[in-house]
Amino acid sequence: MTDKQAWDERRPGERYYLVREDILPDALVKTAQAKELLARGEVKTIHEAAEQVDLSRSAFYKYKDGIFPLSKLERERIVTISMDLEHRSGILSRVLAMIAGLEGNVLTIHQSIPLQGVANVVISVETSLMGDPIGVLLDALREQDGVTRVHLVGQG
């Protein structure tokens, strides 16, 4: 078995390439353009976006999940953090304000019902505007009054 075959068996569909736009097929470039139109709100439907860039909807659907602008991939950094918070008024609000103060954008929050005076909170935070997102964020959370445990669940 060659190295390439071994790679393909371990990670099917997960190989990425950085390719200049001018050598991409038109359908891929037009799919990226259509996605940008949709993201900016210049069109409301996939049909409108595909029509505006002269692309079939079937080609759009075929390629939409496989092409992204490099700048978007570099910017999007999401961390998911689990914390235990003491059951006292205002602790979660202070945690959220601290995250916002560090330029973090809270995407999701899940809080359990407090048991024995402690509630578990799992939050996902988009950290693209933060300088050193994970280290600074985790340290700041650990220093917050009422936060008894902080654990990084994942990042992407």
PDB file of C-alpha atoms in Angstrom:
ATOM      1  CA  MET A   1       0.000   0.000   0.000  1.00  0.00           C
ATOM      2  CA  THR A   2       1.387   3.418  -0.929  1.00  0.00           C
ATOM      3  CA  ASP A   3       1.488   6.394   1.441  1.00  0.00           C
ATOM      4  CA  LYS A   4      -1.228   8.089  -0.621  1.00  0.00           C
ATOM      5  CA  GLN A   5      -3.539   5.071  -0.358  1.00  0.00           C
ATOM      6  CA  ALA A   6      -2.970   4.872   3.388  1.00  0.00           C
ATOM      7  CA  TRP A   7      -3.799   8.583   3.733  1.00  0.00           C
ATOM      8  CA  ASP A   8      -6.940   8.244   1.633  1.00  0.00           C
ATOM      9  CA  GLU A   9      -8.199   5.312   3.751  1.00  0.00           C
ATOM     10  CA  ARG A  10      -7.596   7.110   7.054  1.00  0.00           C
ATOM     11  CA  ARG A  11      -9.176  10.435   6.151  1.00  0.00           C
ATOM     12  CA  PRO A  12     -11.544  10.098   3.193  1.00  0.00           C
ATOM     13  CA  GLY A  13     -12.818  13.441   1.962  1.00  0.00           C
ATOM     14  CA  GLU A  14     -10.639  15.456   4.340  1.00  0.00           C
ATOM     15  CA  ARG A  15      -7.804  16.508   2.074  1.00  0.00           C
ATOM     16  CA  TYR A  16      -7.459  20.232   1.461  1.00  0.00           C
ATOM     17  CA  TYR A  17      -5.515  22.263  -1.067  1.00  0.00           C
ATOM     18  CA  LEU A  18      -4.746  25.940  -1.379  1.00  0.00           C
ATOM     19  CA  VAL A  19      -5.418  26.834  -5.015  1.00  0.00           C
ATOM     20  CA  ARG A  20      -5.251  30.167  -6.858  1.00  0.00           C
ATOM     21  CA  GLU A  21      -8.650  31.311  -8.115  1.00  0.00           C
ATOM     22  CA  ASP A  22      -7.508  31.705 -11.731  1.00  0.00           C
ATOM     23  CA  ILE A  23      -6.881  27.965 -12.121  1.00  0.00           C
ATOM     24  CA  LEU A  24     -10.162  26.810 -10.574  1.00  0.00           C
ATOM     25  CA  PRO A  25     -13.009  25.646 -12.815  1.00  0.00           C
ATOM     26  CA  ASP A  26     -15.659  28.314 -13.422  1.00  0.00           C
ATOM     27  CA  ALA A  27     -18.300  26.359 -11.489  1.00  0.00           C
ATOM     28  CA  LEU A  28     -16.230  26.503  -8.301  1.00  0.00           C
ATOM     29  CA  VAL A  29     -15.488  30.218  -8.643  1.00  0.00           C
ATOM     30  CA  LYS A  30     -19.140  30.980  -9.389  1.00  0.00           C
ATOM     31  CA  THR A  31     -20.244  28.893  -6.402  1.00  0.00           C
ATOM     32  CA  ALA A  32     -17.972  30.961  -4.138  1.00  0.00           C
ATOM     33  CA  GLN A  33     -19.362  34.170  -5.670  1.00  0.00           C
ATOM     34  CA  ALA A  34     -22.939  32.993  -5.120  1.00  0.00           C
ATOM     35  CA  LYS A  35     -22.191  32.149  -1.491  1.00  0.00           C
ATOM     36  CA  GLU A  36     -20.758  35.641  -0.998  1.00  0.00           C
ATOM     37  CA  LEU A  37     -23.900  37.228  -2.470  1.00  0.00           C
ATOM     38  CA  LEU A  38     -26.016  35.219  -0.047  1.00  0.00           C
ATOM     39  CA  ALA A  39     -23.774  36.015   2.932  1.00  0.00           C
ATOM     40  CA  ARG A  40     -23.852  39.761   2.199  1.00  0.00           C
ATOM     41  CA  GLY A  41     -27.641  39.684   1.810  1.00  0.00           C
ATOM     42  CA  GLU A  42     -27.509  40.978  -1.762  1.00  0.00           C
ATOM     43  CA  VAL A  43     -29.816  38.130  -2.782  1.00  0.00           C
ATOM     44  CA  LYS A  44     -32.323  36.204  -0.718  1.00  0.00           C
ATOM     45  CA  THR A  45     -32.425  32.797  -2.377  1.00  0.00           C
ATOM     46  CA  ILE A  46     -30.006  30.307  -3.841  1.00  0.00           C
ATOM     47  CA  HIS A  47     -31.932  30.545  -7.089  1.00  0.00           C
ATOM     48  CA  GLU A  48     -31.283  34.320  -7.260  1.00  0.00           C
ATOM     49  CA  ALA A  49     -27.607  33.890  -6.376  1.00  0.00           C
ATOM     50  CA  ALA A  50     -27.041  31.167  -8.953  1.00  0.00           C
ATOM     51  CA  GLU A  51     -28.880  33.129 -11.614  1.00  0.00           C
ATOM     52  CA  GLN A  52     -26.880  36.300 -10.923  1.00  0.00           C
ATOM     53  CA  VAL A  53     -23.510  34.525 -11.363  1.00  0.00           C
ATOM     54  CA  ASP A  54     -24.760  32.372 -14.268  1.00  0.00           C
ATOM     55  CA  LEU A  55     -24.509  29.043 -12.450  1.00  0.00           C
ATOM     56  CA  SER A  56     -26.935  26.131 -12.333  1.00  0.00           C
ATOM     57  CA  ARG A  57     -28.484  25.408  -8.957  1.00  0.00           C
ATOM     58  CA  SER A  58     -27.342  21.799  -9.199  1.00  0.00           C
ATOM     59  CA  ALA A  59     -23.718  22.942  -9.566  1.00  0.00           C
ATOM     60  CA  PHE A  60     -24.170  25.286  -6.593  1.00  0.00           C
ATOM     61  CA  TYR A  61     -25.478  22.437  -4.419  1.00  0.00           C
ATOM     62  CA  LYS A  62     -22.713  20.130  -5.639  1.00  0.00           C
ATOM     63  CA  TYR A  63     -19.895  22.500  -4.632  1.00  0.00           C
ATOM     64  CA  LYS A  64     -21.328  24.720  -1.851  1.00  0.00           C
ATOM     65  CA  ASP A  65     -19.976  22.637   1.036  1.00  0.00           C
ATOM     66  CA  GLY A  66     -16.532  22.286  -0.480  1.00  0.00           C
ATOM     67  CA  ILE A  67     -15.368  25.816  -1.286  1.00  0.00           C
ATOM     68  CA  PHE A  68     -14.650  28.619   1.163  1.00  0.00           C
ATOM     69  CA  PRO A  69     -12.643  31.817   0.937  1.00  0.00           C
ATOM     70  CA  LEU A  70      -9.324  31.407   2.737  1.00  0.00           C
ATOM     71  CA  SER A  71      -9.903  34.579   4.744  1.00  0.00           C
ATOM     72  CA  LYS A  72     -13.082  33.066   6.223  1.00  0.00           C
ATOM     73  CA  LEU A  73     -11.309  29.880   7.275  1.00  0.00           C
ATOM     74  CA  GLU A  74      -8.550  31.909   8.930  1.00  0.00           C
ATOM     75  CA  ARG A  75     -10.980  34.112  10.836  1.00  0.00           C
ATOM     76  CA  GLU A  76     -13.472  31.615  12.167  1.00  0.00           C
ATOM     77  CA  ARG A  77     -12.253  30.153  15.418  1.00  0.00           C
ATOM     78  CA  ILE A  78     -14.793  28.688  17.769  1.00  0.00           C
ATOM     79  CA  VAL A  79     -14.069  27.287  21.221  1.00  0.00           C
ATOM     80  CA  THR A  80     -16.473  25.371  23.418  1.00  0.00           C
ATOM     81  CA  ILE A  81     -15.948  25.710  27.154  1.00  0.00           C
ATOM     82  CA  SER A  82     -17.585  23.942  30.082  1.00  0.00           C
ATOM     83  CA  MET A  83     -17.718  25.790  33.412  1.00  0.00           C
ATOM     84  CA  ASP A  84     -19.159  25.206  36.843  1.00  0.00           C
ATOM     85  CA  LEU A  85     -20.701  28.352  38.294  1.00  0.00           C
ATOM     86  CA  GLU A  86     -21.840  28.954  41.838  1.00  0.00           C
ATOM     87  CA  HIS A  87     -25.580  29.469  42.049  1.00  0.00           C
ATOM     88  CA  ARG A  88     -25.535  33.180  42.853  1.00  0.00           C
ATOM     89  CA  SER A  89     -27.215  36.069  41.103  1.00  0.00           C
ATOM     90  CA  GLY A  90     -25.194  37.797  38.361  1.00  0.00           C
ATOM     91  CA  ILE A  91     -22.330  35.336  37.910  1.00  0.00           C
ATOM     92  CA  LEU A  92     -23.317  34.237  34.414  1.00  0.00           C
ATOM     93  CA  SER A  93     -23.957  37.863  33.436  1.00  0.00           C
ATOM     94  CA  ARG A  94     -20.458  38.859  34.592  1.00  0.00           C
ATOM     95  CA  VAL A  95     -18.922  35.936  32.692  1.00  0.00           C
ATOM     96  CA  LEU A  96     -20.723  36.957  29.497  1.00  0.00           C
ATOM     97  CA  ALA A  97     -19.725  40.614  29.943  1.00  0.00           C
ATOM     98  CA  MET A  98     -16.094  39.584  30.452  1.00  0.00           C
ATOM     99  CA  ILE A  99     -16.149  37.510  27.251  1.00  0.00           C
ATOM    100  CA  ALA A 100     -17.632  40.449  25.330  1.00  0.00           C
ATOM    101  CA  GLY A 101     -14.960  42.721  26.818  1.00  0.00           C
ATOM    102  CA  LEU A 102     -12.288  40.429  25.364  1.00  0.00           C
ATOM    103  CA  GLU A 103     -13.950  40.725  21.916  1.00  0.00           C
ATOM    104  CA  GLY A 104     -15.403  37.200  22.122  1.00  0.00           C
ATOM    105  CA  ASN A 105     -18.773  36.526  20.517  1.00  0.00           C
ATOM    106  CA  VAL A 106     -20.948  34.040  22.436  1.00  0.00           C
ATOM    107  CA  LEU A 107     -22.702  31.758  19.952  1.00  0.00           C
ATOM    108  CA  THR A 108     -24.463  29.281  22.243  1.00  0.00           C
ATOM    109  CA  ILE A 109     -25.149  28.885  25.956  1.00  0.00           C
ATOM    110  CA  HIS A 110     -26.461  25.804  27.712  1.00  0.00           C
ATOM    111  CA  GLN A 111     -26.967  25.953  31.481  1.00  0.00           C
ATOM    112  CA  SER A 112     -28.038  23.064  33.665  1.00  0.00           C
ATOM    113  CA  ILE A 113     -30.319  23.419  36.657  1.00  0.00           C
ATOM    114  CA  PRO A 114     -28.182  24.155  39.742  1.00  0.00           C
ATOM    115  CA  LEU A 115     -27.554  21.101  41.903  1.00  0.00           C
ATOM    116  CA  GLN A 116     -25.970  21.495  45.320  1.00  0.00           C
ATOM    117  CA  GLY A 117     -25.356  25.170  44.617  1.00  0.00           C
ATOM    118  CA  VAL A 118     -23.494  24.666  41.312  1.00  0.00           C
ATOM    119  CA  ALA A 119     -24.715  24.922  37.708  1.00  0.00           C
ATOM    120  CA  ASN A 120     -22.807  23.647  34.699  1.00  0.00           C
ATOM    121  CA  VAL A 121     -22.657  26.047  31.766  1.00  0.00           C
ATOM    122  CA  VAL A 122     -21.372  25.113  28.311  1.00  0.00           C
ATOM    123  CA  ILE A 123     -20.715  28.023  25.961  1.00  0.00           C
ATOM    124  CA  SER A 124     -19.400  28.272  22.430  1.00  0.00           C
ATOM    125  CA  VAL A 125     -17.449  31.432  21.682  1.00  0.00           C
ATOM    126  CA  GLU A 126     -16.265  32.766  18.333  1.00  0.00           C
ATOM    127  CA  THR A 127     -12.781  34.137  19.038  1.00  0.00           C
ATOM    128  CA  SER A 128     -11.596  35.537  15.705  1.00  0.00           C
ATOM    129  CA  LEU A 129     -11.237  39.101  17.035  1.00  0.00           C
ATOM    130  CA  MET A 130      -9.296  38.054  20.125  1.00  0.00           C
ATOM    131  CA  GLY A 131      -5.493  38.228  20.073  1.00  0.00           C
ATOM    132  CA  ASP A 132      -4.585  35.059  22.012  1.00  0.00           C
ATOM    133  CA  PRO A 133      -8.049  33.629  22.329  1.00  0.00           C
ATOM    134  CA  ILE A 134      -7.780  30.391  24.215  1.00  0.00           C
ATOM    135  CA  GLY A 135      -5.125  31.198  26.815  1.00  0.00           C
ATOM    136  CA  VAL A 136      -6.417  34.662  27.670  1.00  0.00           C
ATOM    137  CA  LEU A 137     -10.040  33.557  27.700  1.00  0.00           C
ATOM    138  CA  LEU A 138      -9.504  30.503  29.922  1.00  0.00           C
ATOM    139  CA  ASP A 139      -7.332  32.441  32.385  1.00  0.00           C
ATOM    140  CA  ALA A 140      -9.880  35.255  32.594  1.00  0.00           C
ATOM    141  CA  LEU A 141     -12.717  32.777  33.198  1.00  0.00           C
ATOM    142  CA  ARG A 142     -10.766  31.011  35.961  1.00  0.00           C
ATOM    143  CA  GLU A 143     -10.238  34.360  37.695  1.00  0.00           C
ATOM    144  CA  GLN A 144     -13.945  35.257  37.704  1.00  0.00           C
ATOM    145  CA  ASP A 145     -15.642  35.260  41.089  1.00  0.00           C
ATOM    146  CA  GLY A 146     -18.106  32.363  41.290  1.00  0.00           C
ATOM    147  CA  VAL A 147     -16.469  30.258  38.554  1.00  0.00           C
ATOM    148  CA  THR A 148     -15.292  27.049  40.213  1.00  0.00           C
ATOM    149  CA  ARG A 149     -14.149  25.011  37.200  1.00  0.00           C
ATOM    150  CA  VAL A 150     -13.232  25.786  33.581  1.00  0.00           C
ATOM    151  CA  HIS A 151     -12.586  23.102  30.956  1.00  0.00           C
ATOM    152  CA  LEU A 152     -11.912  23.507  27.233  1.00  0.00           C
ATOM    153  CA  VAL A 153     -14.212  20.999  25.532  1.00  0.00           C
ATOM    154  CA  GLY A 154     -13.130  21.645  21.941  1.00  0.00           C
ATOM    155  CA  GLN A 155     -12.063  24.130  19.338  1.00  0.00           C
ATOM    156  CA  GLY A 156     -12.453  24.417  15.624  1.00  0.00           C
TER     157      GLY A 156
END
